[in-house]
XYZ file of C-alpha atoms in Angstrom:
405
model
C 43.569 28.596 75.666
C 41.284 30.825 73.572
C 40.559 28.251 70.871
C 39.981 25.556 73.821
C 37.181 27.858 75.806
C 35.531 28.466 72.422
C 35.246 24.956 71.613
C 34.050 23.817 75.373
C 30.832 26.954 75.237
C 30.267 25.481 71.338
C 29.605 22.035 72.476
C 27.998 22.844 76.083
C 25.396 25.429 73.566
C 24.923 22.929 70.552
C 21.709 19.842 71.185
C 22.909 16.991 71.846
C 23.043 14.340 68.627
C 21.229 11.270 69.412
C 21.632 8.024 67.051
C 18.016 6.829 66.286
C 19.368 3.460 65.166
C 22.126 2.372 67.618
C 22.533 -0.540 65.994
C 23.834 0.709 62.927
C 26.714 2.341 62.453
C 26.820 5.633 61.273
C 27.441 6.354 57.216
C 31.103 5.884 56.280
C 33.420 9.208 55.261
C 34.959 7.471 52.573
C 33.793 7.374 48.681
C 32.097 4.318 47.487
C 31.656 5.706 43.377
C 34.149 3.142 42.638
C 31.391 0.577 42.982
C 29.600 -0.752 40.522
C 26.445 -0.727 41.116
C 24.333 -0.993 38.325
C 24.015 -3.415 35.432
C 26.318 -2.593 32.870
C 24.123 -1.687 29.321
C 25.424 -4.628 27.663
C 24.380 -6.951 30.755
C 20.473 -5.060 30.811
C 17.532 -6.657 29.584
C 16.407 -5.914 26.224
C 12.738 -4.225 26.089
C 10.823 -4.815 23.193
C 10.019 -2.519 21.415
C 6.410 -1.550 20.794
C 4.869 -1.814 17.080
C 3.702 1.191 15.537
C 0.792 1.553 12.942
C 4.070 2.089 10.694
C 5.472 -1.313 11.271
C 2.807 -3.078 12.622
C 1.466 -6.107 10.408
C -2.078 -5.788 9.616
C -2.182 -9.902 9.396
C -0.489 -12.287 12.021
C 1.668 -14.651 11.376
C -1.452 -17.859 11.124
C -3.439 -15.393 8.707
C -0.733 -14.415 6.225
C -1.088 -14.936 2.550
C 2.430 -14.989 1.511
C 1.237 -14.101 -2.302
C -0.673 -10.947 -1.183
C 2.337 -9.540 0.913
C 4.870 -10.270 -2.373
C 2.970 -7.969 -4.560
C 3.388 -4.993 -1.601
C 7.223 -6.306 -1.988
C 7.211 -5.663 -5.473
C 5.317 -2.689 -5.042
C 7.845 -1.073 -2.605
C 10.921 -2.485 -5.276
C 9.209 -1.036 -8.566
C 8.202 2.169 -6.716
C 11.054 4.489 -8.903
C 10.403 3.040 -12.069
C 7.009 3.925 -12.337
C 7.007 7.121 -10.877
C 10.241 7.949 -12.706
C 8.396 6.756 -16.003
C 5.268 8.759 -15.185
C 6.872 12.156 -14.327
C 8.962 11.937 -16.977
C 6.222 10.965 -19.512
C 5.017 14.221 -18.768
C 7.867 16.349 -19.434
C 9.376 18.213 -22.898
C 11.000 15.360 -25.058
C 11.014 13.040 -21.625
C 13.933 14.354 -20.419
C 14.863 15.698 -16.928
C 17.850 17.950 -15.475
C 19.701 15.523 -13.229
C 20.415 17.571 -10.791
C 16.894 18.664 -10.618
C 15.730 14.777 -10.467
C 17.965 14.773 -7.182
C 15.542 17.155 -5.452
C 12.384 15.532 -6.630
C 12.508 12.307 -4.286
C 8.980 12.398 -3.306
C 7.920 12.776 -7.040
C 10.064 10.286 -8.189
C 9.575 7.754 -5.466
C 13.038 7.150 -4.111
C 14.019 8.099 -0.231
C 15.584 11.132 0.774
C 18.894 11.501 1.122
C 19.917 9.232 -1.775
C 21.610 9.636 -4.389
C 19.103 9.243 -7.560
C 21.397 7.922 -9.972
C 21.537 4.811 -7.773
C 17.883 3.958 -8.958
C 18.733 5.288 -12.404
C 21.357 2.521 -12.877
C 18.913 -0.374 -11.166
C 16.746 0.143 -14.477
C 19.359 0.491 -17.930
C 16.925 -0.861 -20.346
C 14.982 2.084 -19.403
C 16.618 5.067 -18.056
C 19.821 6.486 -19.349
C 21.700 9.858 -18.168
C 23.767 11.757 -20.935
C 26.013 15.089 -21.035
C 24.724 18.076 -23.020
C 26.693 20.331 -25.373
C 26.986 22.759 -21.999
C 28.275 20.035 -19.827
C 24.980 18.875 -17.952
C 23.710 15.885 -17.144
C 19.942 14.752 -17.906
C 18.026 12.067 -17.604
C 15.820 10.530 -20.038
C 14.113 6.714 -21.342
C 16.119 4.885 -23.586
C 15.546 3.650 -27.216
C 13.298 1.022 -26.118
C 11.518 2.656 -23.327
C 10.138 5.065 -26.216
C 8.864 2.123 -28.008
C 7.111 0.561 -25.281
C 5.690 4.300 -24.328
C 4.333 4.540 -27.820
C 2.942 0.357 -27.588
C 1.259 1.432 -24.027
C -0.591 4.197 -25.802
C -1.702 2.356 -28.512
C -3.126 0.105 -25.375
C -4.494 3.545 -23.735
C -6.659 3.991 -27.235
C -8.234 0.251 -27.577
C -9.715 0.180 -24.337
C -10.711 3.814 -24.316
C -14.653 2.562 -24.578
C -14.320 0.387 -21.264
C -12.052 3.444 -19.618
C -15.153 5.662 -20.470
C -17.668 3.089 -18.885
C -15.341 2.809 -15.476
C -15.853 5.863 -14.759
C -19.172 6.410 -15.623
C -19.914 3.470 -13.197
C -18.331 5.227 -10.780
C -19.928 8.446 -11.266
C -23.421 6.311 -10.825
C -22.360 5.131 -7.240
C -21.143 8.804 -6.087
C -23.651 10.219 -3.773
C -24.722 13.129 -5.965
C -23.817 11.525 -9.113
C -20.579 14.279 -9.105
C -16.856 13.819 -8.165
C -13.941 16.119 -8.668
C -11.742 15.370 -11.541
C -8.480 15.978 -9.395
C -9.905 13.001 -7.723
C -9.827 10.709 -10.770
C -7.088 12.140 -11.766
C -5.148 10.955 -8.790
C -6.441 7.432 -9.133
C -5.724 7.036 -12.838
C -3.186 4.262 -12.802
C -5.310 2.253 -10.316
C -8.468 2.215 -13.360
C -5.791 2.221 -16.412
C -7.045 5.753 -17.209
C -5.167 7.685 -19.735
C -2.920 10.636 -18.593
C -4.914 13.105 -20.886
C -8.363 11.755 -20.101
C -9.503 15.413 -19.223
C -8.680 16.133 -23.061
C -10.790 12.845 -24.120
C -13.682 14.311 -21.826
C -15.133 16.590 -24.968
C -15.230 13.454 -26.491
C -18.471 12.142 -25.085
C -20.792 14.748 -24.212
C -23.383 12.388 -23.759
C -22.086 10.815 -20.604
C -20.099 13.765 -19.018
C -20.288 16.933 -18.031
C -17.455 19.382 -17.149
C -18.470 22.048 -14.000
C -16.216 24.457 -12.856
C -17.193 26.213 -9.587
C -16.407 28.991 -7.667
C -13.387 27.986 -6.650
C -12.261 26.833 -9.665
C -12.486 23.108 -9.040
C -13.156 21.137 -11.717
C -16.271 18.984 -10.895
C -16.798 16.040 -13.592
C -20.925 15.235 -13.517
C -22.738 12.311 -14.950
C -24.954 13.445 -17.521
C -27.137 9.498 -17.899
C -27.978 7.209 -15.603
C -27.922 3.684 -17.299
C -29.726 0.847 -16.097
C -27.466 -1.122 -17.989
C -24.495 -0.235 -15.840
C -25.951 -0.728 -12.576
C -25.091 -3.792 -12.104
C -22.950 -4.934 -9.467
C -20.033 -7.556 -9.997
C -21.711 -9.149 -6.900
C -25.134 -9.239 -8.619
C -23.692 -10.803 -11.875
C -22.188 -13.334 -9.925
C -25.203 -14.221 -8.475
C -27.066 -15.409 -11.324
C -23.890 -17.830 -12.051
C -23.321 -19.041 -8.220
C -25.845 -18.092 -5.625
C -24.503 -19.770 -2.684
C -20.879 -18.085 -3.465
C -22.515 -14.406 -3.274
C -24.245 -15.802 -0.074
C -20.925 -16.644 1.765
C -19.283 -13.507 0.522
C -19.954 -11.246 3.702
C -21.050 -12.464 6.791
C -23.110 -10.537 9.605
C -23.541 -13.481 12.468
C -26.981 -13.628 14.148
C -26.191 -13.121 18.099
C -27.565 -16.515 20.019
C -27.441 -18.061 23.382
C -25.488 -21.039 23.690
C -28.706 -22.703 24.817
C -29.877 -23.462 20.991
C -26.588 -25.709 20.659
C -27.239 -25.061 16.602
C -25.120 -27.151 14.268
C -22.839 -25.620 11.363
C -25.903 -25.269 8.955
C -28.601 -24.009 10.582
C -26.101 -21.332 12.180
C -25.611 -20.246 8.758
C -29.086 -20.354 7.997
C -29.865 -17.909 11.084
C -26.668 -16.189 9.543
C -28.590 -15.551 6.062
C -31.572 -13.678 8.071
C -28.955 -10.792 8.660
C -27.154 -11.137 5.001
C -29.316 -11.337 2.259
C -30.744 -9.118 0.992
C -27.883 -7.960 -0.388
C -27.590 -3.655 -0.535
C -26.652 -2.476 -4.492
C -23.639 0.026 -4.582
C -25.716 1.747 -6.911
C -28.469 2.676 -4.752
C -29.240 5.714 -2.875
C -27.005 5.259 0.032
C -27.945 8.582 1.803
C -31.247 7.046 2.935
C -29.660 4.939 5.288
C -29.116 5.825 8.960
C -25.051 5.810 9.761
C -25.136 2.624 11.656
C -27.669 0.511 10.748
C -26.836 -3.218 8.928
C -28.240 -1.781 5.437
C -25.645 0.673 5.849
C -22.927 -1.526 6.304
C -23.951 -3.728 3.702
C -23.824 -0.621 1.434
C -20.701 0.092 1.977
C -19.468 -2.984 1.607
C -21.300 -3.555 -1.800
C -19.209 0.254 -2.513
C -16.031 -1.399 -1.933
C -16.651 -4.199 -3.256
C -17.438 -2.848 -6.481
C -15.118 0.036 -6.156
C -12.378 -2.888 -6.317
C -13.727 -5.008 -8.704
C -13.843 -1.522 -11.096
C -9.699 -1.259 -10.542
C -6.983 -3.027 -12.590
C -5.230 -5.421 -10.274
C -8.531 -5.741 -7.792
C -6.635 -4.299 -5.296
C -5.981 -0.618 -3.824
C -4.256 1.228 -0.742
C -5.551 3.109 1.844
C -4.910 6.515 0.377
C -7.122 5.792 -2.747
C -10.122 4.713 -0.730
C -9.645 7.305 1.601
C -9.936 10.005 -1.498
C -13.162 9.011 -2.351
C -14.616 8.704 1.428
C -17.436 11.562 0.902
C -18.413 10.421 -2.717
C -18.950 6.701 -1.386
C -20.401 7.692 1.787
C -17.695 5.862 3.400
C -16.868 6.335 7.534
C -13.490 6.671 9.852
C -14.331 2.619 10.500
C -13.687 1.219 7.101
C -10.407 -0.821 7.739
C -12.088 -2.654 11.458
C -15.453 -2.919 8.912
C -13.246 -4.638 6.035
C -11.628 -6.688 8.836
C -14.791 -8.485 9.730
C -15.162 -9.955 6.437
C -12.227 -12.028 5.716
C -13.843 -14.099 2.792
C -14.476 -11.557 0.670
C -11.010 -9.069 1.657
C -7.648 -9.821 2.316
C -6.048 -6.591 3.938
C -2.187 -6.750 3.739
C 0.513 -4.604 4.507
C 0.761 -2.170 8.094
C -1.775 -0.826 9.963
C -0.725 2.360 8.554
C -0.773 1.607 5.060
C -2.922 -1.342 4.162
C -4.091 -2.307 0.682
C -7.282 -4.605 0.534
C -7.119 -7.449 -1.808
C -10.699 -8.760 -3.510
C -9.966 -12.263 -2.968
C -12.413 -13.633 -5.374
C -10.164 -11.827 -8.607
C -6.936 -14.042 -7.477
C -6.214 -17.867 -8.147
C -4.254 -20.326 -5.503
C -1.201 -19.075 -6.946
C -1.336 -15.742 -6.242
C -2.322 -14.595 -10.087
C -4.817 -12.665 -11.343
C -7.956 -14.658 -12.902
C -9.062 -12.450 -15.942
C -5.498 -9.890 -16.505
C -6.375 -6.230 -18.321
C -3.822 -5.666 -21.182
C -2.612 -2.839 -19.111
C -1.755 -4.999 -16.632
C -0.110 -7.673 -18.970
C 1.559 -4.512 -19.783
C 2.696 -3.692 -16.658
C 4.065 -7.325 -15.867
C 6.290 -7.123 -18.787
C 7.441 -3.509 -17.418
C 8.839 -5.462 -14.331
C 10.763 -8.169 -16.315
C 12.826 -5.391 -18.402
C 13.496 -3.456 -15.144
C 15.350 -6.332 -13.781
C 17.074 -6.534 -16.419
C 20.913 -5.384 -16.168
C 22.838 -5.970 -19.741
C 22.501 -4.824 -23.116
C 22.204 -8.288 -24.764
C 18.635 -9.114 -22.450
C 17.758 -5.736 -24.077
C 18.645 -7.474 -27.475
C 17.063 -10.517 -26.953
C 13.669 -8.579 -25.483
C 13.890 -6.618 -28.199
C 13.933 -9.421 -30.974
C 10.760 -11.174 -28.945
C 8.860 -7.949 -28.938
C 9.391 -7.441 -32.881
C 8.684 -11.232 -33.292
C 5.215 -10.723 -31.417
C 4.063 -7.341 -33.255
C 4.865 -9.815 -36.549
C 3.063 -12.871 -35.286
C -0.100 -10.198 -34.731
């Protein structure tokens, strides 16, 4: 009876509930989690994934030249072998503690987390692992690794005079006629310079001058200027085929579509903006940031800068190392885009190399090869190489050529 009257003053106290929408009935007590209702994961529309400057293709798929990408592919597949070969060329007798190669992926070019002696076994004409007397295992070149060590320095030494004048040239397009030697240190395989080429320096104190500043940075100066050097690649090519230097970079003349010109007399109009051509071996500091001259300037710098290298090629990284020398801006890779005759940019957004298209044949070759590079080609044929008797047989041929000579 209690209960009862407590329940009767309750509902006489409490507001009455009113159903807004009578026409629906009110939400269900029971459970509906049983229900599907989403779309399972496997059901779900893929999203694309966006590209990242890491991945992202500098060239599309119309624009590609299949021949520039393969050498970034062989590149990326040869990347242990010559970093392997050049930190161990610099080591007592060439020889490395294993397990210290293990730790040493970013010297040695292979990715972390791997096992080294993977790559070690990819090459067996020239690395091999052995066991000392105190049971540990190092790494070293094999027999005919040291031969080909010794033939590459005997390279090194007959083209010391034209290693000399590379870098002179390069010391006359600097700004202030100065650049660090860490700098061409860094960049020494790109130009074929020797590994002890700050030894060679005392050499030729008529060219070169060694300045050590407060910091102790070593600051290599150029002691001559020679007319003699300053000439462009561009400018020599000039004199042999004038309307191939015209075409080589192209600054359009901005018309209305009123003047209807024809293919020719747009590139005439065209040539107003082009020529004259800016040397890389003038006084680039004269020129405001953003003016034409400018441009052309730089372009001249890289053009030259390329032309100066081994392969006529280089990445990002070694253009970027020079950027205050050259007088070079944040805008290089859009400026390179613009002038697709001349440059072929391959690779990712992230790390391009730029190709001077001019240096390379239809077939993807080099015109005129360095004897480093020659060099360098034969490298890659004994790294593929997986079996003793190839090692015999490339052997034999190598003895058989040093004969013929």
């Amino acid at each position: 009876m209690i209960l009862s009257l407590r329940c009767f003053i309750y509902r006489r106290n409490s507001p009455v509930s009113v159903n807004p929408l009578p026409h629906f009935c009110p939400v269900s007590c029971f459970s509906t989690s049983f229900l599907v209702t989403k779309t399972p994961k496997k059901f779900r529309k893929k999203r694309k994934k966006k590209d990242s400057p890491r991945t992202k293709l500098v060239q599309t798929s119309p624009n590609l030249i299949h021949h520039f990408e393969e050498i970034l592919r062989r590149d990326a597949h040869f990347r242990f072998l010559f970093r392997c070969k050049e930190f161990l060329s610099k080591q007592p007798d060439h020889v490395l503690r294993l397990d210290d190669a293990g730790k040493l992926h970013q010297q040695l070019g292979f990715p972390r987390g791997r096992k080294v002696i993977r790559f070690i076994l990819r090459h067996p004409l020239i690395f091999q692992t052995y066991r000392h007397s105190d049971y540990s295992c190092w790494l070293g070149f094999t027999d005919f690794m040291e031969d080909l060590l010794s033939r590459e320095d005997e390279i090194m030494n007959e083209l010391e005079t034209q290693r000399v004048d590379t870098v002179r040239k390069l010391l006359m397009m600097s700004v202030n006629k100065r650049i660090p030697l860490s700098k061409i240190y860094h960049n020494r395989a790109l130009f074929g310079i020797p590994e002890n080429f700050r030894d060679r320096i005392s050499k030729y104190p008529e060219y070169f001058k060694l300045v050590v500043e407060d910091d102790r940075r070593q600051i290599l100066e150029l002691v001559k200027w020679d007319p003699c050097l300053a000439l462009s690649a561009l400018e020599k090519e000039y004199v042999v085929d004038e309307d191939k230097v015209k075409s080589a970079f192209k600054f359009p003349v901005k018309h209305g579509r009123s003047l209807e010109l024809e293919v020719a007399d747009e590139k005439k109009l065209n040539l107003l903006n082009t020529l004259p051509l800016v040397s890389p071996y003038s006084d680039g500091s004269k020129f405001d940031l953003w003016t034409l001259e400018a441009e052309k300037y730089r372009l001249g710098i890289i053009h030259e800068f390329l032309s100066l290298t081994l392969e006529k090629r280089a990445y990002i990284h070694n253009i970027v190392e020079f950027k205050e020398e050259f007088s070079l801006t944040k805008h290089t890779y859009q400026m390179l885009k613009k002038q697709p005759r001349s440059f072929y940019l391959a690779g990712t957004e992230m790390n391009w190399c730029v190709f001077l298209k001019d240096a390379y044949g239809k077939d993807g070759e080099l015109i005129d090869k360095d004897p480093q590079v020659l060099f360098n080609e034969k490298l890659y044929e004994y790294g593929d190489m997986e079996d003793a008797e190839s090692g015999k047989e490339v052997s034999a041929h190598l003895s058989g050529g040093e004969e013929k000579s």
